Every structure is written in C-alpha cells, then in structure tokens.
Short mmCIF file of C-alpha atoms in Angstrom, two decimals:
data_model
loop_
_atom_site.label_atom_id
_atom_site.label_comp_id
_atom_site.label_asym_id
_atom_site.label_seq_id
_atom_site.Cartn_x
_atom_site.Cartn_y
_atom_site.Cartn_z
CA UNK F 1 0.00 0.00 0.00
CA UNK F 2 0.95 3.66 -0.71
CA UNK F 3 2.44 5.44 2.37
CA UNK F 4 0.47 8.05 2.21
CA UNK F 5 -2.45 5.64 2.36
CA UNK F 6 -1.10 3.92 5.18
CA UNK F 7 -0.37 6.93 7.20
CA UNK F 8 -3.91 8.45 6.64
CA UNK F 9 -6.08 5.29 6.98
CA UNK F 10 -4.06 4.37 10.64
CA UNK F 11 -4.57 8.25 11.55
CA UNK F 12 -6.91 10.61 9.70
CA UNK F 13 -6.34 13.30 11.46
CA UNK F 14 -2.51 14.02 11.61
CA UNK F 15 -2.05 11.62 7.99
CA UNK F 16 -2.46 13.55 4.67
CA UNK F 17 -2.72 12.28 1.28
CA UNK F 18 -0.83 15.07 -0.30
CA UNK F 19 1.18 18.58 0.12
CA UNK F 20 1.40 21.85 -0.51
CA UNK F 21 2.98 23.12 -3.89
CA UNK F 22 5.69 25.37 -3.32
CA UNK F 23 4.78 28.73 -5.53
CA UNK F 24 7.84 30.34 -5.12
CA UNK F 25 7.31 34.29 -5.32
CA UNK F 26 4.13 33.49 -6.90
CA UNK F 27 0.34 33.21 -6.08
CA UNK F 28 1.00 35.32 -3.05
CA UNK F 29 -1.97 34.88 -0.46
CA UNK F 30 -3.03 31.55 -2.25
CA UNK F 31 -2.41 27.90 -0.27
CA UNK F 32 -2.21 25.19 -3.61
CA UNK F 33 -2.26 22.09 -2.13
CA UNK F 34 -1.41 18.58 -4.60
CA UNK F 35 -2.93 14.83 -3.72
CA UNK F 36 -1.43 12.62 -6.34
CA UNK F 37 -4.02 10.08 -7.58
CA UNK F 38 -3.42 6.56 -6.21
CA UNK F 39 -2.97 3.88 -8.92
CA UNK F 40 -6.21 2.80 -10.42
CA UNK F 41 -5.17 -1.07 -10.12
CA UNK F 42 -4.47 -0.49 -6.14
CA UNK F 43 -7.68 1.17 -5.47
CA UNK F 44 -10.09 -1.33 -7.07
CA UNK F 45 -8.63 -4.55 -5.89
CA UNK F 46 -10.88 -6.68 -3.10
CA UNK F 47 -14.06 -4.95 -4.49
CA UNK F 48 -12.35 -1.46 -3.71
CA UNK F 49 -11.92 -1.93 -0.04
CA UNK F 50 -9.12 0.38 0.15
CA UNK F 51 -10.94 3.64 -1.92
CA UNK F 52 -14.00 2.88 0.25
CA UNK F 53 -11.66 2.87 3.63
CA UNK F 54 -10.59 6.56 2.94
CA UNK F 55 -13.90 7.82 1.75
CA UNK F 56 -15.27 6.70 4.83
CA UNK F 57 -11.98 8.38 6.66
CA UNK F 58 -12.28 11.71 4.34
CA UNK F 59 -16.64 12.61 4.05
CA UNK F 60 -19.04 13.62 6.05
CA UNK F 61 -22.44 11.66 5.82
CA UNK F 62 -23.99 13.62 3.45
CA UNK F 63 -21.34 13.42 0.89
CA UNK F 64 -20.58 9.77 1.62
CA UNK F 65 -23.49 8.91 0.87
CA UNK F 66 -23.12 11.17 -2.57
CA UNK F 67 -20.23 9.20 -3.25
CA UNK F 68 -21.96 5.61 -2.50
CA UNK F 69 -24.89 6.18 -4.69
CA UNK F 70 -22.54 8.10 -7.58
CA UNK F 71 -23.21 6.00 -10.46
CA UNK F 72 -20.18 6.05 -12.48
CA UNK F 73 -16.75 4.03 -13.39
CA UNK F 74 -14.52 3.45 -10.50
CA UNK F 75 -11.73 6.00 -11.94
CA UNK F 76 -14.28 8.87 -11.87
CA UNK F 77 -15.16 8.05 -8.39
CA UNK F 78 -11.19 7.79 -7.58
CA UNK F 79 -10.76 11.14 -9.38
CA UNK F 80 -13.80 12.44 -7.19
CA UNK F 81 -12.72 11.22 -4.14
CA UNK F 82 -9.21 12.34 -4.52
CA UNK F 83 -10.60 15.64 -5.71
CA UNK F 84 -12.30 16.07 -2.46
CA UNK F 85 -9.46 15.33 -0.33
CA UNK F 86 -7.24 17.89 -2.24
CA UNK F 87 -9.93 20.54 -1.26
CA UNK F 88 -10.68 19.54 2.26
CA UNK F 89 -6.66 19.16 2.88
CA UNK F 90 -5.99 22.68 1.69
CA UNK F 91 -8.48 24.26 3.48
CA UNK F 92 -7.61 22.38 6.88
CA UNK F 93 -4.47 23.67 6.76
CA UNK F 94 -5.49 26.91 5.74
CA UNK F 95 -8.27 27.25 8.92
CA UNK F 96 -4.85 25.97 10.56
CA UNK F 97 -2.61 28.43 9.17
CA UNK F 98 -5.50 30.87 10.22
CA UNK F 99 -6.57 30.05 13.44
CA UNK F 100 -4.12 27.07 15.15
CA UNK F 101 -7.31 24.93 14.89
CA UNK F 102 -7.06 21.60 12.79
CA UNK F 103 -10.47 20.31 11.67
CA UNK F 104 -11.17 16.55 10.38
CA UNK F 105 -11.14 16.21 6.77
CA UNK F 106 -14.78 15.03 7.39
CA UNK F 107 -15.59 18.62 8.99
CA UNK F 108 -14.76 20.59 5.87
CA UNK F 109 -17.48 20.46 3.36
CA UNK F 110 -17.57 20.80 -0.25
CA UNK F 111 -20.44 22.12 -1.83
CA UNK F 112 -21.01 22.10 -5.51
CA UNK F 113 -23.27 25.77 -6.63
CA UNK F 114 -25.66 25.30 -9.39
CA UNK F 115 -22.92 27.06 -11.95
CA UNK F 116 -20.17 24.02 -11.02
CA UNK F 117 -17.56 25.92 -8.49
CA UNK F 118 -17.03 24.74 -5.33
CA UNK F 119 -17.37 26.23 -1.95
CA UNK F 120 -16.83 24.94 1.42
CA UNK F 121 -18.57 25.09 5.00
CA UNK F 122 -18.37 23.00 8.38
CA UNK F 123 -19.10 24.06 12.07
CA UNK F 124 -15.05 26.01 11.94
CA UNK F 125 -16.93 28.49 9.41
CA UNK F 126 -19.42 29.77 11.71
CA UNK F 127 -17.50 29.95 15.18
CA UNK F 128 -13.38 30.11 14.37
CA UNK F 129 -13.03 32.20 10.82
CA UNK F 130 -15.11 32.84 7.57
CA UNK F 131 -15.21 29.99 4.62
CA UNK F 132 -12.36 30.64 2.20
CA UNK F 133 -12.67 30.70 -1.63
CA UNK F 134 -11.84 27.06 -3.01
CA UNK F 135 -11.27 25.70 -6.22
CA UNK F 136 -10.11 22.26 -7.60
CA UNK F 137 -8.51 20.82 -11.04
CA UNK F 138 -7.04 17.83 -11.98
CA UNK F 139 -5.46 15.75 -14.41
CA UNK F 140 -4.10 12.08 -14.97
CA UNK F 141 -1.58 12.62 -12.26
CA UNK F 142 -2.67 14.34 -9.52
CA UNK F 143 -5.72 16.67 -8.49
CA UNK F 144 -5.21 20.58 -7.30
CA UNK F 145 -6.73 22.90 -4.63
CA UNK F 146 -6.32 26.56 -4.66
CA UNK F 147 -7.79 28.23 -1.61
CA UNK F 148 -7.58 32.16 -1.18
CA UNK F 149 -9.11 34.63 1.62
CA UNK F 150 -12.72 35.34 1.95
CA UNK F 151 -13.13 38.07 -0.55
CA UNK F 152 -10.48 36.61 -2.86
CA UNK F 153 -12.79 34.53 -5.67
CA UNK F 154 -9.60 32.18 -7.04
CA UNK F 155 -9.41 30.00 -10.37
CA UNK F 156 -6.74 26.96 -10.77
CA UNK F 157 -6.26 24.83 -13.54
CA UNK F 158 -3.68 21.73 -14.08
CA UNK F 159 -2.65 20.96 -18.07
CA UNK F 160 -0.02 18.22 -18.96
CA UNK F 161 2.90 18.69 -21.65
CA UNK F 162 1.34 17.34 -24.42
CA UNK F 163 -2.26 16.90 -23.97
CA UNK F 164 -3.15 18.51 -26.60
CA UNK F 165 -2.99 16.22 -29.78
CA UNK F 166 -3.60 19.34 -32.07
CA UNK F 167 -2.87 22.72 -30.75
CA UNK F 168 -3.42 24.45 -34.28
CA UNK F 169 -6.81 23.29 -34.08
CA UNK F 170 -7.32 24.63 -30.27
CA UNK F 171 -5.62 27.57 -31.13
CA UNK F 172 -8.84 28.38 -34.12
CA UNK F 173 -11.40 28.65 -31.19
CA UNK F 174 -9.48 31.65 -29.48
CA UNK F 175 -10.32 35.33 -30.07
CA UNK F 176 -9.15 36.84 -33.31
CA UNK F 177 -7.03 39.46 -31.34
CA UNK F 178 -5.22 36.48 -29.23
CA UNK F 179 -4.19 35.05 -33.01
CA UNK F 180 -0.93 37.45 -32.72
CA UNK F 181 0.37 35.21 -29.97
CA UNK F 182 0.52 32.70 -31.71
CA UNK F 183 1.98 34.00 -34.95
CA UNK F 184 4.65 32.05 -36.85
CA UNK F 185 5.24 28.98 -34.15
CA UNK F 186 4.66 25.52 -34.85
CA UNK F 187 5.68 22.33 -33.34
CA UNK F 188 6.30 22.40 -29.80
CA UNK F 189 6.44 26.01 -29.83
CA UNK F 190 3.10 26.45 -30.32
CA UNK F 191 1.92 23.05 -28.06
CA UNK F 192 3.46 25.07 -25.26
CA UNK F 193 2.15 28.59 -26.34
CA UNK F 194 -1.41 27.29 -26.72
CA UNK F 195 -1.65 25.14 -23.51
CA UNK F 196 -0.32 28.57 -21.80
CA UNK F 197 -3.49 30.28 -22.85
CA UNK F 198 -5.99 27.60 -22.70
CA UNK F 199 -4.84 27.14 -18.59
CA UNK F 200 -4.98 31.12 -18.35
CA UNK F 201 -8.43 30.86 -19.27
CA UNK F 202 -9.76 27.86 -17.64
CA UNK F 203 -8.23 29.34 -14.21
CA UNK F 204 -10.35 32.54 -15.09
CA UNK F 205 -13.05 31.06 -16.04
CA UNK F 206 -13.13 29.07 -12.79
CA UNK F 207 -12.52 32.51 -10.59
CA UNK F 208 -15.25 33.87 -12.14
CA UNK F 209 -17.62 30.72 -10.88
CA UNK F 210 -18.68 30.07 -14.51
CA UNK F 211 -16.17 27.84 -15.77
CA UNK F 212 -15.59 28.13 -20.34
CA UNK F 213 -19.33 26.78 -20.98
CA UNK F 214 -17.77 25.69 -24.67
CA UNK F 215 -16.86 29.30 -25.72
CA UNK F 216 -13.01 29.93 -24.99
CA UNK F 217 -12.83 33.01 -27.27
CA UNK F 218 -15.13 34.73 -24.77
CA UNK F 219 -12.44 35.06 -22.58
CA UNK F 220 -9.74 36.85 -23.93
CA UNK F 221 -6.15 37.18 -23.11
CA UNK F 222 -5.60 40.85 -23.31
CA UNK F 223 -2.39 41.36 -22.19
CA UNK F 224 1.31 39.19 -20.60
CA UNK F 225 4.65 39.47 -19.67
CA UNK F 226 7.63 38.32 -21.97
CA UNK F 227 7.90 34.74 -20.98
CA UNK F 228 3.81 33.87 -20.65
CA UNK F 229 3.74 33.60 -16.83
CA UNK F 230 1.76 36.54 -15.93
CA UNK F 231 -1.42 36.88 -18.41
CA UNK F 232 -4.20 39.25 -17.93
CA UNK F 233 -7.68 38.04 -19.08
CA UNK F 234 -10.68 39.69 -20.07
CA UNK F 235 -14.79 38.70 -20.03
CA UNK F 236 -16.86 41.40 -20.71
CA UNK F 237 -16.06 44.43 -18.26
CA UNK F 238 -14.20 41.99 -15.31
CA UNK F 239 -10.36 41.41 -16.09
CA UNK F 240 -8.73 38.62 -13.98
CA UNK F 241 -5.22 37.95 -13.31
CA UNK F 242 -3.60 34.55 -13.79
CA UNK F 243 -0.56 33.62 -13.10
CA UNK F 244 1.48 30.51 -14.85
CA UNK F 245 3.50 28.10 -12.41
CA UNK F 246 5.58 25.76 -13.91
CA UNK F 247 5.01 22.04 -13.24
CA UNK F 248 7.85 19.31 -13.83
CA UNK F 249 5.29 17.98 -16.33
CA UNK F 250 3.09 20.89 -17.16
CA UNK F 251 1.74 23.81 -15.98
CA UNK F 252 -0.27 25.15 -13.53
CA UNK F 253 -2.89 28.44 -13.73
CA UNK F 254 -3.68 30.57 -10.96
CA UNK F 255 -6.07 33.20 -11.34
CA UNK F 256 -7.25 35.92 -8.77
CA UNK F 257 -9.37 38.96 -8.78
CA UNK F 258 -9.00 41.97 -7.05
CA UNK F 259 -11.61 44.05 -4.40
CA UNK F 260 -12.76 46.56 -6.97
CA UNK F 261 -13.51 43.68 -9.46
CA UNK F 262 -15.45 41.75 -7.09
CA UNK F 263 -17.59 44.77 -6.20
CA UNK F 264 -18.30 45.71 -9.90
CA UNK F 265 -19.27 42.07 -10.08
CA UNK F 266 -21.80 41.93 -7.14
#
C-alpha cells in the first residue's frame, strides 16, 4: 500500500494524502495544495476496499453517501474522491494556518453551486473564521486545490505537456485578437504557447464561478509578460489575473481577482 495511504487510513487526522505546492514568489496569499491520484489497479482490488476505507476516513455523511450512490466508473469516483481530499486538505491547513485549529477532513465540506464551483462550509466556518474561496482541477496525475481569503474569488487549472494532440486546431477557437500570440510557431512552440493560454483561461473562467461553458474566445487574453507567466484576461467588463507556475510535467494556472472587481461584479 501507498504510504500516504497507510499513514492516513491508521490516523486521519494528523495523515495527509498530499502537500502543498511550493509557488515560489508566486500566487502570493493563495495555499495550492497537490494529492497525487493513487494507482487505479491499487484502489479497485478486493471490491475497492481500500478507496471505500478513505472515503469513509475523508466525508461527512452527506457526501458519503453522494459518493456511494454516484453512479459512475470506479476511476471517476477515484478522481472524485481524490478531488475532495485535495480541497478539504488545503483548506484544513489553511483554517490551521489561520486560526491554530485543525479540523477533520470530514468537517470541511464541499459544496457544488448550481454554476459548477465549489465552496466549502463545516461548524469552523461559523465559530473560528469565515469559509475561504476554493477551487479544484485535476489531471491524470494528480488533483489541485487553490484556496484564497474570503473576498479573494480564485481559479486553478492543471494541463499536462502534451495533452493537446492538435494545438493548431485549439488555437482556431481563441479570439481573433489572441491570433498574434501565436503568430509564426509551430511544433512544440506552439503546443506550449497554446496550452499557456488555454490554462490562463480555464483558471479565469473558474474565478469567475462560470467555468468556459464551450466558448473559450469569450475570454480573452488581453495582455502578458515576456515569458507567458503573468497573463491578464478579459470577459466582458471583469479582467482577472492569472498567473502561470511551472510544473515538472506541465503547468499550472492561478487566477485571482482583485476588491474593486469583485464589487463591480456583485
């Protein structure tokens, strides 16, 4: 069995499935925090007796049962599960970081709102400190939490070296104006060009609670620095800020708004 496993199933409340990303001098304020997925073939051997230990050690009732009548394959229900534990494992440590209290990972919540983002609530949001802002990504490899203050709506998204199979084709659904940055690459050039937009505006997409809906050139990239690691992103009148971490195998968007846009949102 995974350590990790091991450690968490003996002790759920000092174990942890995964760890916090180290941003560097980036995503000031935000807490990422990174639970690699467990190998499919480990969690569905005896019936799945190991993936149904840690649900039981990570969810409350309500979303245990959720997970128990989820009719889907067993690797969505691994991603989902693994998912959750990213987000309830970033935000313990956050109230922790916050407060000195540790909550169970069955006392944080996460609550799905009818547009798809996440938010997050337990007994430590009414009495010790306001729910933070949440939001969760994943890929093959791992899943990601980004959580932020309060009054700090965040975005994150997770996209592997190579996922896309034809970037040129991606690259015809962006905005006529974000053509120019693509201009005259090909080849890996442009994989790695066009996967640096499409995260920039998933993560924005996600801070704004609305996630793409199937239209990526409605959120534009209006503006970056030289090297593509700090983009600026525009829907409608609300710019958001993203900012491009680089992952041994990919890359990793954070996006953030600021006070004023929040309150020309609301």
């Amino acid at each position: 069995a995974p350590t990790a496993y091991h450690e968490f199933r003996t002790d759920p409340y000092a174990g942890q499935l995964g760890a916090a990303v180290d941003l560097g001098d980036q995503g000031q304020g935000l807490l990422v925090w990174d639970v690699p997925l467990m190998p499919e073939e480990f969690c569905a051997q005896s019936g799945a007796i190991c993936l149904r230990v840690l649900a039981h050690a990570l969810l409350s009732a309500d979303e245990l049962q959720q997970w128990q009548e989820m009719k889907a394959p067993l690797r969505r229900k691994r991603e989902w599960l693994f998912g959750r534990a990213a987000v309830k494992e970033a935000v313990r440590h956050w109230v922790h970081a916050a407060t000195g209290e540790l909550p169970y990972a069955t006392e944080v919540e996460v609550l799905v709102e009818p547009g798809g983002s996440l938010r997050v609530a337990g007994w430590w949001s009414e009495s010790l400190v306001a729910a933070p802002r949440v939001s969760l990504t994943h890929n093959a490899a791992s899943c990601v939490a980004a959580v932020a203050a309060p009054d700090t709506p965040v975005g994150v998204d997770l996209e592997a070296h190579g996922r896309l199979k034809d970037p040129a084709a991606v690259a015809q659904q962006f905005a006529p104006s974000e053509q120019d940055w693509m201009a005259g690459l090909q080849g890996e050039a442009l994989h790695e060009r066009v996967l640096r937009l499409w995260s920039a505006k998933e993560a924005a997409a996600k801070c704004l609670g609305q996630g793409l809906q199937g239209d990526p050139s409605a959120f534009v990239v209006v503006g970056a620095d030289e090297g593509l690691c700090r983009l600026d992103v525009a829907h409608g009148a609300v710019q958001v800020g993203v900012e491009l971490v680089a992952r041994p195998n990919g890359v990793l968007a954070l996006a953030t708004m600021n006070q004023w846009d929040v309150e020309a949102i609301e």
